[in-house]
Coordinates of C-alpha atoms in Angstrom, one line a residue:
Chain A
M89 CA 29.2 -8.6 -22.2
N90 CA 30.3 -4.8 -22.1
L91 CA 28.4 -3.1 -20.0
E92 CA 29.5 -0.1 -20.0
A93 CA 28.0 -0.1 -23.8
L94 CA 25.0 -1.6 -23.1
A95 CA 24.3 1.5 -20.8
Y96 CA 25.1 3.7 -23.9
E97 CA 22.6 1.8 -25.7
L98 CA 19.8 2.0 -23.7
R99 CA 20.7 5.4 -22.7
R100 CA 19.8 6.1 -26.5
D101 CA 16.8 3.4 -26.0
T102 CA 14.9 6.0 -23.0
V103 CA 16.1 9.2 -25.2
D104 CA 14.2 7.4 -28.1
L105 CA 11.4 6.5 -25.8
I106 CA 10.8 9.8 -24.4
R107 CA 10.5 10.8 -27.8
A108 CA 8.0 8.5 -29.1
G109 CA 5.9 9.2 -26.1
K110 CA 6.9 13.1 -25.7
A111 CA 7.1 13.0 -21.6
G112 CA 9.8 11.7 -19.8
H113 CA 11.9 12.4 -16.6
I114 CA 14.8 12.5 -18.7
G115 CA 17.7 13.2 -16.0
G116 CA 17.3 10.7 -13.7
D117 CA 16.9 8.2 -16.6
M118 CA 20.6 9.0 -17.3
S119 CA 22.1 9.6 -14.0
V120 CA 20.3 6.2 -12.5
M121 CA 21.0 3.5 -16.0
D122 CA 24.5 2.5 -15.1
I123 CA 23.4 1.1 -11.7
L124 CA 19.9 -0.4 -13.5
V125 CA 22.5 -2.3 -15.9
E126 CA 24.9 -3.3 -13.0
L127 CA 21.5 -5.2 -11.1
Y128 CA 20.1 -6.4 -14.1
F129 CA 23.4 -7.6 -16.2
R130 CA 25.4 -8.8 -13.5
Q131 CA 24.2 -8.9 -10.1
M132 CA 20.2 -10.2 -9.9
N133 CA 19.0 -13.1 -10.3
I134 CA 16.0 -12.0 -12.1
S135 CA 15.1 -13.2 -15.9
P136 CA 11.4 -13.4 -17.6
E137 CA 11.9 -17.2 -16.7
N138 CA 12.0 -17.2 -13.0
M139 CA 9.6 -14.2 -12.3
D140 CA 7.6 -16.8 -10.3
S141 CA 10.1 -18.3 -8.8
P142 CA 10.3 -17.8 -4.6
D143 CA 13.7 -17.7 -4.9
R144 CA 14.1 -14.8 -7.5
D145 CA 16.0 -11.6 -6.4
L146 CA 13.3 -8.6 -5.9
F147 CA 13.8 -5.4 -7.4
V148 CA 11.6 -2.1 -6.5
L149 CA 12.2 0.9 -8.3
S150 CA 11.6 3.6 -5.8
K151 CA 12.2 6.6 -8.1
G152 CA 9.1 5.7 -10.2
H153 CA 10.2 8.4 -12.2
S154 CA 13.4 7.4 -13.7
V155 CA 10.4 4.0 -15.1
E156 CA 12.1 5.2 -18.9
A157 CA 15.4 4.1 -18.0
Y158 CA 13.6 1.5 -16.0
Y159 CA 11.5 -0.2 -19.3
S160 CA 14.2 -0.4 -21.7
V161 CA 16.0 -2.4 -19.5
L162 CA 13.4 -4.3 -19.1
A163 CA 12.8 -4.4 -22.5
K164 CA 16.6 -5.4 -23.5
K165 CA 16.2 -8.4 -20.5
G166 CA 13.6 -9.4 -22.6
F167 CA 10.0 -9.2 -20.3
F168 CA 8.6 -7.5 -23.6
S169 CA 9.8 -5.8 -26.8
K170 CA 10.9 -2.9 -27.6
E171 CA 9.0 -2.0 -30.6
Q172 CA 5.9 -2.7 -28.5
L173 CA 7.3 -0.6 -25.2
H174 CA 8.1 2.6 -27.9
K175 CA 4.9 2.5 -29.8
E176 CA 2.8 2.2 -26.9
F177 CA 4.3 4.6 -24.0
S178 CA 2.4 7.3 -22.8
K179 CA -0.3 6.5 -25.3
Y180 CA -3.6 6.8 -24.4
G181 CA -5.2 3.5 -21.9
S182 CA -1.3 2.0 -22.6
K183 CA -0.3 -0.1 -19.7
F184 CA 3.6 1.2 -20.2
I185 CA 2.3 5.0 -17.9
G186 CA 4.8 7.0 -16.8
H187 CA 5.6 5.3 -13.4
P188 CA 6.1 1.4 -12.9
N189 CA 3.2 -0.1 -13.5
N190 CA 3.0 -4.5 -11.4
K191 CA 1.0 -5.5 -14.8
L192 CA 3.7 -5.6 -16.9
P193 CA 5.7 -8.4 -16.8
G194 CA 9.1 -8.3 -14.4
I195 CA 7.5 -5.0 -12.2
E196 CA 7.0 -6.8 -8.4
M197 CA 5.6 -3.3 -6.8
N198 CA 3.8 0.0 -8.6
S199 CA 5.7 3.1 -7.2
G200 CA 5.7 6.8 -8.0
S201 CA 4.7 8.1 -5.0
L202 CA 7.9 8.9 -3.0
G203 CA 9.3 7.5 0.2
H204 CA 7.6 4.5 -0.3
G205 CA 10.1 1.4 -2.1
L206 CA 12.5 1.2 1.3
P207 CA 10.1 0.4 3.0
V208 CA 8.3 -2.2 0.9
C209 CA 11.4 -3.8 0.6
V210 CA 11.9 -4.4 4.3
G211 CA 9.1 -6.2 4.3
M212 CA 10.3 -8.6 1.1
A213 CA 13.8 -9.4 3.3
K214 CA 12.2 -9.8 5.9
A215 CA 10.2 -12.5 4.2
G216 CA 13.1 -14.3 3.0
K217 CA 14.8 -14.1 6.3
M218 CA 11.6 -16.0 7.5
D219 CA 11.5 -18.4 5.1
G220 CA 15.4 -18.8 5.0
R221 CA 16.1 -18.2 1.3
D222 CA 19.1 -16.5 -0.2
Y223 CA 17.3 -14.2 -2.6
R224 CA 18.6 -10.5 -1.8
V225 CA 16.3 -7.7 -2.2
Y226 CA 17.2 -4.0 -4.1
T227 CA 15.6 -0.4 -4.0
V228 CA 16.9 2.4 -6.3
M229 CA 15.9 5.9 -4.3
G230 CA 16.8 9.1 -6.0
D231 CA 18.5 11.9 -3.4
G232 CA 15.8 14.3 -3.0
E233 CA 13.4 11.3 -2.0
L234 CA 15.6 11.1 1.2
A235 CA 13.4 14.1 2.6
E236 CA 10.1 11.7 2.6
G237 CA 10.1 10.8 7.0
S238 CA 8.8 7.1 5.4
V239 CA 12.0 6.2 4.3
W240 CA 13.8 6.8 7.6
E241 CA 10.9 4.7 9.0
G242 CA 11.8 2.1 6.5
A243 CA 15.6 2.6 7.6
M244 CA 15.2 2.3 11.2
A245 CA 13.1 -1.0 10.6
A246 CA 15.8 -2.8 8.2
S247 CA 18.8 -2.6 10.1
H248 CA 16.4 -3.6 13.6
Y249 CA 15.5 -6.4 11.6
K250 CA 19.1 -6.9 10.6
L251 CA 18.4 -7.4 7.3
D252 CA 21.5 -7.9 5.2
N253 CA 19.7 -9.2 2.4
L254 CA 18.5 -5.9 2.0
C255 CA 21.0 -3.4 -0.6
A256 CA 19.6 0.1 -1.3
V257 CA 20.7 2.4 -3.5
V258 CA 20.9 6.1 -3.9
D259 CA 20.7 7.8 -7.3
R260 CA 23.0 10.8 -5.6
N261 CA 23.4 13.1 -9.0
R262 CA 22.2 16.3 -6.2
L263 CA 19.4 17.8 -8.4
Q264 CA 15.6 17.9 -8.0
I265 CA 12.6 19.6 -9.5
S266 CA 13.6 22.5 -8.0
G267 CA 17.7 23.4 -8.1
G268 CA 20.2 21.5 -5.9
T269 CA 19.2 19.0 -3.2
E270 CA 21.4 20.7 -0.6
E271 CA 19.2 23.8 -1.4
V272 CA 15.5 22.1 -1.1
M273 CA 16.1 20.3 1.8
A274 CA 20.3 19.8 2.6
H275 CA 20.9 15.7 3.1
D276 CA 24.6 15.9 3.9
D277 CA 26.2 13.9 5.5
L278 CA 24.3 10.7 4.1
H279 CA 26.3 9.0 5.2
E280 CA 26.4 9.7 8.7
R281 CA 22.8 9.6 9.0
F282 CA 22.8 6.5 7.3
R283 CA 24.8 5.1 9.3
S284 CA 23.7 6.7 12.3
F285 CA 20.6 4.3 11.7
G286 CA 22.9 1.1 11.9
W287 CA 23.1 0.6 8.1
N288 CA 26.9 -0.2 6.2
V289 CA 27.5 2.3 3.9
I290 CA 29.7 2.3 0.8
D291 CA 30.3 5.1 -0.7
V292 CA 30.3 4.9 -4.8
A293 CA 32.6 7.7 -5.7
D294 CA 32.0 7.6 -9.3
G295 CA 27.8 6.2 -9.5
N296 CA 28.1 6.0 -13.4
D297 CA 31.5 3.3 -13.5
I298 CA 30.3 0.2 -14.4
D299 CA 33.6 -1.1 -12.4
Q300 CA 32.7 0.7 -9.4
L301 CA 29.3 -0.5 -9.0
H302 CA 30.3 -3.7 -9.4
A303 CA 33.0 -4.1 -6.5
A304 CA 30.5 -1.5 -4.3
F305 CA 27.4 -4.3 -4.5
E306 CA 29.6 -7.4 -4.2
E307 CA 30.9 -6.2 -0.9
A308 CA 27.5 -5.4 -0.1
K309 CA 26.8 -9.0 -0.2
T310 CA 29.5 -9.8 2.5
V311 CA 28.3 -7.7 4.9
K312 CA 26.2 -9.6 7.3
G313 CA 23.9 -8.4 10.3
R314 CA 23.1 -5.4 9.2
P315 CA 21.6 -3.5 5.5
T316 CA 23.9 -1.8 3.0
V317 CA 23.4 1.7 1.6
L318 CA 25.3 2.3 -1.8
I319 CA 25.6 6.1 -2.1
A320 CA 26.6 6.5 -5.5
N321 CA 27.6 9.9 -6.8
T322 CA 26.2 10.1 -10.5
V323 CA 25.8 12.9 -12.7
K324 CA 22.0 13.8 -13.5
G325 CA 21.6 13.6 -17.8
K326 CA 24.6 11.5 -17.6
G327 CA 26.0 11.0 -21.2
S328 CA 25.5 14.8 -22.7
P329 CA 26.6 18.0 -21.8
V330 CA 23.1 19.1 -22.9
M331 CA 22.0 17.6 -20.6
E332 CA 24.6 16.9 -17.5
N333 CA 23.6 18.7 -14.5
K334 CA 21.5 20.6 -15.6
V335 CA 18.2 21.3 -13.4
N336 CA 15.6 22.1 -16.5
W337 CA 16.1 18.8 -17.8
H338 CA 14.7 17.0 -14.4
H339 CA 11.6 16.5 -17.1
K340 CA 12.4 17.2 -20.5
V341 CA 11.3 16.0 -24.1
P342 CA 14.5 16.9 -26.6
S343 CA 13.8 19.1 -29.1
D344 CA 14.6 18.0 -32.9
E345 CA 18.0 19.9 -32.5
E346 CA 19.0 18.9 -29.2
Y347 CA 18.0 14.7 -30.3
T348 CA 20.7 15.5 -32.6
Q349 CA 23.2 16.8 -30.6
I350 CA 22.6 14.0 -27.5
C351 CA 22.8 10.9 -29.8
I352 CA 26.1 12.0 -31.3
D353 CA 27.4 12.4 -27.7
L354 CA 25.8 9.4 -26.2
A355 CA 28.2 7.9 -29.2
R356 CA 31.2 9.9 -28.5
A357 CA 31.0 8.7 -24.2
D358 CA 30.2 5.3 -25.7
V359 CA 33.3 5.4 -27.8
D360 CA 35.1 7.0 -25.1
E361 CA 34.2 4.3 -22.0
E362 CA 35.4 1.8 -24.4
V363 CA 39.1 3.8 -24.8
H364 CA 39.4 3.7 -21.2
A365 CA 37.9 0.3 -21.0
Chain B
M296 CA -23.8 -15.1 26.5
A297 CA -20.1 -14.0 27.1
K298 CA -19.2 -11.5 25.1
T299 CA -16.4 -11.1 23.0
A300 CA -14.4 -8.3 21.0
N301 CA -14.4 -8.4 17.3
K302 CA -10.8 -7.7 17.6
Q303 CA -10.8 -10.7 20.0
M304 CA -12.1 -13.1 17.7
I305 CA -10.0 -11.6 14.5
C306 CA -7.0 -12.7 16.8
E307 CA -8.7 -16.2 17.8
V308 CA -9.7 -17.4 14.3
L309 CA -6.2 -16.2 12.9
M310 CA -4.2 -18.3 15.6
E311 CA -6.3 -21.4 15.1
A312 CA -5.3 -21.2 11.5
A313 CA -1.6 -20.0 12.2
K314 CA -1.8 -23.8 13.4
T315 CA -1.8 -25.3 10.3
D316 CA -0.8 -22.0 7.5
K317 CA 2.4 -20.6 8.4
S318 CA 2.0 -18.1 5.5
I319 CA 0.2 -15.8 8.1
V320 CA 2.0 -13.2 9.5
A321 CA 0.8 -10.7 12.0
L322 CA 1.9 -6.8 11.8
C323 CA 1.5 -4.6 14.9
S324 CA 2.5 -1.0 15.4
D325 CA 2.8 -1.4 19.1
S326 CA -0.2 -2.2 19.1
R327 CA -0.6 -5.9 20.2
G328 CA -2.3 -4.8 23.2
S329 CA -5.2 -2.9 22.3
G330 CA -5.1 -4.8 19.1
S331 CA -6.0 -8.1 21.1
F332 CA -2.9 -9.3 19.8
T333 CA -0.8 -10.5 22.3
P334 CA -2.0 -14.4 22.4
F335 CA -1.0 -13.9 19.2
A336 CA 3.0 -12.9 19.5
E337 CA 3.5 -15.2 22.3
T338 CA 2.6 -18.1 20.6
Y339 CA 3.5 -17.6 16.5
P340 CA 6.7 -15.2 17.6
E341 CA 7.8 -16.3 14.0
Q342 CA 4.9 -15.1 12.6
F343 CA 5.1 -12.2 14.3
V344 CA 6.8 -8.9 12.9
E345 CA 6.4 -5.7 15.4
T346 CA 7.0 -2.3 13.5
G347 CA 6.6 0.2 16.2
I348 CA 5.1 2.8 16.4
A349 CA 5.8 3.4 12.1
E350 CA 2.4 3.3 10.5
Q351 CA 3.3 4.2 7.4
N352 CA 6.0 1.2 7.5
L353 CA 3.3 -1.5 9.1
V354 CA 1.4 -1.1 5.6
S355 CA 4.4 -1.5 3.7
I356 CA 6.4 -4.2 5.6
A357 CA 3.2 -5.8 5.4
A358 CA 3.0 -4.9 2.0
G359 CA 6.2 -6.1 1.2
L360 CA 5.9 -9.6 2.9
A361 CA 2.5 -10.5 0.9
K362 CA 4.6 -10.0 -1.9
C363 CA 6.1 -12.8 -0.5
G364 CA 3.5 -14.9 -0.5
K365 CA 2.8 -13.7 3.2
K366 CA -0.7 -13.4 4.3
A367 CA -0.2 -10.1 5.8
Y368 CA -2.4 -8.9 9.1
A369 CA -1.7 -5.4 9.9
V370 CA -3.4 -4.4 13.1
S371 CA -3.3 -0.9 14.0
P372 CA -6.0 1.5 15.8
A373 CA -8.7 2.8 13.0
C374 CA -8.0 6.4 13.6
F375 CA -4.1 5.9 12.8
L376 CA -4.2 3.2 9.9
S377 CA -7.0 5.0 7.8
T378 CA -5.0 8.9 7.4
R379 CA -1.4 8.7 9.3
S380 CA -0.4 5.8 6.8
Y381 CA -3.3 6.1 3.9
E382 CA -0.7 6.6 0.9
Q383 CA 0.5 3.4 1.8
C384 CA -2.8 1.7 1.6
K385 CA -3.5 3.3 -1.1
I386 CA -0.2 2.6 -3.3
D387 CA 1.3 -1.0 -1.2
A388 CA -2.1 -2.8 -0.2
A389 CA -4.7 -1.6 -2.7
Y390 CA -2.8 -0.5 -6.8
S391 CA -0.1 -3.1 -6.4
N392 CA -2.9 -5.3 -5.3
T393 CA -1.1 -7.4 -2.3
N394 CA -2.6 -9.2 0.3
V395 CA -2.9 -7.5 2.9
K396 CA -5.4 -7.2 5.3
L397 CA -6.0 -4.1 6.7
I398 CA -7.0 -4.1 10.6
G399 CA -8.1 -1.0 11.9
I400 CA -9.6 -2.0 15.6
S401 CA -10.9 0.3 18.0
G402 CA -12.1 2.3 15.4
G403 CA -15.5 5.1 15.1
V404 CA -15.8 6.7 18.6
S405 CA -13.8 3.3 20.8
Y406 CA -11.7 5.8 22.2
G407 CA -14.7 8.0 22.7
A408 CA -13.2 10.2 25.9
L409 CA -9.5 10.6 24.1
G410 CA -10.4 13.3 21.7
M411 CA -10.9 13.7 17.8
S412 CA -7.2 12.5 17.7
H413 CA -8.3 9.1 18.6
H414 CA -11.6 8.9 16.3
S415 CA -11.5 7.2 13.1
A416 CA -15.0 8.8 11.7
Q417 CA -13.6 9.0 8.1
D418 CA -12.6 5.9 7.8
I419 CA -14.9 4.5 5.4
A420 CA -15.4 7.3 3.1
A421 CA -11.7 7.3 3.1
M422 CA -10.9 3.8 2.2
S423 CA -14.3 3.3 -0.4
A424 CA -12.1 5.9 -2.2
I425 CA -10.2 4.2 -3.0
P426 CA -10.2 1.5 -6.6
N427 CA -9.4 -2.4 -5.2
M428 CA -9.7 -1.5 -1.8
R429 CA -12.9 -3.7 0.3
V430 CA -14.4 -2.4 3.8
Y431 CA -16.2 -4.6 5.8
I432 CA -17.1 -3.3 9.7
P433 CA -19.0 -6.7 11.1
S434 CA -21.4 -6.2 13.6
D435 CA -20.9 -8.1 16.1
H436 CA -17.8 -11.5 17.2
L437 CA -20.3 -14.3 15.6
Q438 CA -20.1 -12.3 12.5
T439 CA -16.9 -11.1 13.0
R440 CA -15.5 -15.1 12.8
E441 CA -17.2 -15.8 9.3
L442 CA -15.5 -13.2 8.0
T443 CA -12.5 -13.5 9.3
K444 CA -12.5 -17.1 8.2
A445 CA -13.8 -15.9 4.7
L446 CA -10.7 -13.3 4.2
L447 CA -8.3 -15.8 4.9
Q448 CA -9.5 -17.5 1.6
D449 CA -8.8 -14.7 -0.9
E450 CA -5.4 -13.0 -1.5
K451 CA -7.0 -9.0 -2.6
P452 CA -6.1 -6.1 0.0
A453 CA -9.3 -5.4 2.4
Y454 CA -9.6 -2.8 5.0
I455 CA -11.5 -4.1 8.4
R456 CA -12.6 -2.3 11.2
V457 CA -13.7 -3.3 14.6
G458 CA -14.5 -1.4 17.8
R459 CA -12.8 -1.6 20.9
N460 CA -15.6 -3.1 23.4
A461 CA -17.2 -6.5 23.5
V462 CA -20.7 -5.6 21.8
D463 CA -24.1 -7.5 22.4
P464 CA -24.3 -10.3 20.1
V465 CA -26.5 -10.1 17.0
Y466 CA -26.3 -13.5 16.3
E467 CA -26.7 -16.5 18.2
E468 CA -24.1 -19.4 18.0
G469 CA -25.4 -21.8 16.2
N470 CA -26.9 -19.7 13.9
V471 CA -24.9 -16.9 12.3
P472 CA -26.3 -16.4 8.8
F473 CA -23.4 -15.7 6.6
E474 CA -22.7 -15.0 2.9
M475 CA -19.4 -13.1 1.7
D476 CA -20.1 -9.9 0.3
K477 CA -23.7 -10.4 1.4
A478 CA -25.5 -8.2 3.4
T479 CA -27.8 -10.4 6.5
F480 CA -31.6 -9.8 6.9
V481 CA -31.8 -9.8 10.5
K482 CA -35.3 -8.8 10.4
R483 CA -37.8 -8.3 8.0
G484 CA -40.6 -5.7 8.1
E485 CA -42.6 -3.8 4.9
D486 CA -42.9 -0.1 6.5
A487 CA -39.4 1.2 7.2
A488 CA -35.8 -0.2 6.2
I489 CA -33.2 0.2 8.9
I490 CA -29.4 -0.4 7.0
A491 CA -26.7 -0.1 9.4
C492 CA -23.0 -1.9 10.1
G493 CA -21.0 -2.7 13.1
E494 CA -21.7 -1.4 16.1
M495 CA -24.8 0.2 15.2
V496 CA -26.4 -2.9 14.3
G497 CA -27.2 -3.5 17.6
P498 CA -29.0 -0.8 18.4
A499 CA -30.6 -0.7 14.8
K500 CA -32.5 -4.6 15.9
A501 CA -33.5 -3.4 19.2
A502 CA -35.3 -0.2 17.6
A503 CA -37.0 -2.3 15.2
E504 CA -38.5 -4.1 18.5
L505 CA -39.7 -1.1 19.6
L506 CA -41.9 -0.2 16.5
E507 CA -42.8 -3.7 16.5
K508 CA -44.9 -2.7 19.8
E509 CA -46.4 0.3 18.0
G510 CA -47.6 -1.6 15.2
I511 CA -44.6 -0.7 12.4
R512 CA -42.5 -3.4 10.5
A513 CA -38.9 -2.8 10.1
T514 CA -36.4 -4.3 8.0
V515 CA -32.9 -4.3 9.5
L516 CA -30.1 -5.2 7.3
D517 CA -26.7 -5.9 8.5
M518 CA -24.7 -4.2 5.8
Y519 CA -20.8 -5.7 6.9
C520 CA -19.7 -5.2 3.3
V521 CA -19.7 -1.2 3.1
K522 CA -17.6 -2.3 0.0
P523 CA -18.6 -3.9 -2.3
L524 CA -22.1 -3.0 -1.1
D525 CA -24.8 -5.3 -1.9
E526 CA -26.5 -3.2 -3.5
S527 CA -29.3 -6.4 -4.6
A528 CA -29.9 -6.3 -0.9
V529 CA -30.2 -2.5 -0.3
V530 CA -32.6 -2.7 -3.3
E531 CA -34.7 -6.0 -1.8
A532 CA -35.0 -3.8 1.2
A533 CA -36.0 -0.8 0.0
T534 CA -38.3 -2.4 -2.3
H535 CA -40.4 -3.2 0.4
A536 CA -40.3 -0.3 3.1
K537 CA -41.7 2.9 2.6
A538 CA -38.5 4.7 3.7
V539 CA -35.4 3.9 4.7
V540 CA -33.0 4.6 7.0
T541 CA -29.3 4.5 7.6
V542 CA -27.2 4.1 11.1
E543 CA -23.1 4.5 11.0
E544 CA -21.3 5.4 13.5
H545 CA -19.1 8.0 10.8
A546 CA -19.2 11.2 9.8
P547 CA -22.4 12.4 7.3
F548 CA -20.3 12.3 4.5
G549 CA -19.0 9.5 2.3
G550 CA -20.1 6.6 4.6
L551 CA -22.8 4.4 4.3
G552 CA -25.8 6.8 4.2
S553 CA -24.4 8.4 1.1
M554 CA -24.0 4.9 -0.8
V555 CA -26.9 4.1 0.3
A556 CA -28.9 6.9 -0.9
Q557 CA -27.0 6.2 -4.3
V558 CA -28.5 2.9 -4.7
V559 CA -31.5 4.4 -3.6
G560 CA -32.0 7.5 -5.5
R561 CA -30.8 5.5 -8.5
E562 CA -32.3 1.6 -8.6
C563 CA -35.8 2.5 -5.9
P564 CA -36.4 6.3 -5.2
K565 CA -37.5 6.9 -1.8
K566 CA -36.8 8.8 1.1
V567 CA -33.6 8.3 2.7
L568 CA -32.8 9.5 6.4
T569 CA -29.2 8.9 7.3
M570 CA -28.1 8.6 11.0
S571 CA -24.2 9.4 11.6
L572 CA -21.8 11.1 14.1
P573 CA -21.6 15.3 13.3
D574 CA -19.6 17.2 11.0
T575 CA -17.9 18.2 14.5
P576 CA -15.4 17.1 16.6
V577 CA -17.3 14.8 18.5
V578 CA -18.6 14.9 22.0
T579 CA -16.0 13.5 24.0
G580 CA -17.1 9.9 26.4
T581 CA -17.8 6.5 26.7
S582 CA -18.6 5.2 23.3
Q583 CA -22.0 4.6 24.9
E584 CA -22.4 8.2 25.8
V585 CA -21.5 9.4 22.8
F586 CA -24.0 7.4 20.7
D587 CA -26.3 8.9 23.1
T588 CA -25.7 12.1 22.5
Y589 CA -26.2 11.6 18.6
G590 CA -29.2 9.2 19.1
L591 CA -27.2 6.6 17.8
N592 CA -29.2 4.4 20.1
A593 CA -33.0 2.2 20.3
G594 CA -35.0 4.6 20.8
G595 CA -33.2 7.3 18.8
I596 CA -33.2 4.8 16.1
A597 CA -36.5 4.1 16.2
A598 CA -37.8 7.9 16.2
K599 CA -35.9 8.4 13.1
V600 CA -37.9 6.0 11.0
K601 CA -41.1 7.5 12.7
E602 CA -40.5 10.7 11.1
A603 CA -39.3 9.1 8.2
L604 CA -42.2 7.6 7.7
K605 CA -44.3 10.6 8.7

């Protein structure tokens, strides 16, 4: 499977979903897509068939507002139909709400309030160690989310318990709703912060590059005795200049004109990726 | 009869169950000593998780463990568990529907002399307001034993508040009436109904005995299941009484009194007087000194019943 092409296909699905639901955190959806595609289509042992298995890998989308990208990935993975998703997303009484909902198949935990995913994953990874199971636990956080103190409580415990079966990813797109992350609440040097908490840190220079993400996740599996965090340097709104690195696209529904241009850009970016591949 | 603290009884029941049930996990936030969980930690170190002084982490980690099949018991002082980690209780335990039992130790004014930072006078209101969160406040160690056994049988989140000190038993060994989510009628009388929970059940029973000497017959209802409130028991008690008095170790709003008044007002309207801690930082002292200050003792409750019957 060509995962680069899949990521662009799912970006198009996500934009359509946001248009259908008339709501969505589109910028972060675009930046996180390659991470989700690599996890769901190459890294993790998760499928609709094995969700009851105690040996399945576990995932929590800590930056729950990127749910449109997540739903699109889960639909492609076969947890529910794309048609149902696009019909019901953000509608009255729907289970397809604006943050992950574990009443839907494929979703382990509810999220939405930031700073919860990592500590919950610490518990999941600890359970794996207690039971001698080989599953791995993954969570994706936003960079703005790292201002939540609970993230660092989780980071502290993960290294204390030596959870090498836990891999966190920071979707480092450098924008949050009020502006640049470094202006709102500075995080650099993020790598050093995680290292000081006892973590193995892998910098993914281009966090929208599937091959780089793949190499980083594979490296993380080889690290023993401590958890790993991938600092994935991504582009918010990745795939179209209409959205890229623009703070006002944190939460936005494209107009007809913008939608047309975004579709052209996403198709072109897809072709560019294939040429480069 | 030897007195046993309710928190100690929870530990004893879990230790007995943990002999054969390896899915039981106890978590403490540097609170194993104050929670009487040191024996559990020493006997079952592989089933014990220490999170350090980090109550938010305590609850989230418990939820993650529970998601992977563990019966997670998060043991921490009620004052911190119900406020510092309130959002984790809401999202990771209740909303995600994980099998996390939140054990709020030294609840109410157990740490009476330590000041408002260590009092939990808001936990009934706070926890009850969360959908899918149950709230239990057992009265004595015998009821605590039955409640803890019952909670081992379900997979839903719950908040259990217990006090720090051992209290005089309300029930007798061998005669502990208990049905899950059904309040216990400690006494039955037709003049007034006293509805209490936790450490206030003992004084309520003593108050009824004082009143009996004056010819006033009072029902005493042990509402250990604050949520889901046993509404049918409230209606039964209130219907056969001229007035209702509620007693709780809690702020005056959003607790047992508020809930009982809602039911009585809707189903069988009559006078309801509520006894509680005041809406101010409470006086500091031993918990008994605090109770005595606000009339939360046998004499104070009896006086309030007579006031209600005027």
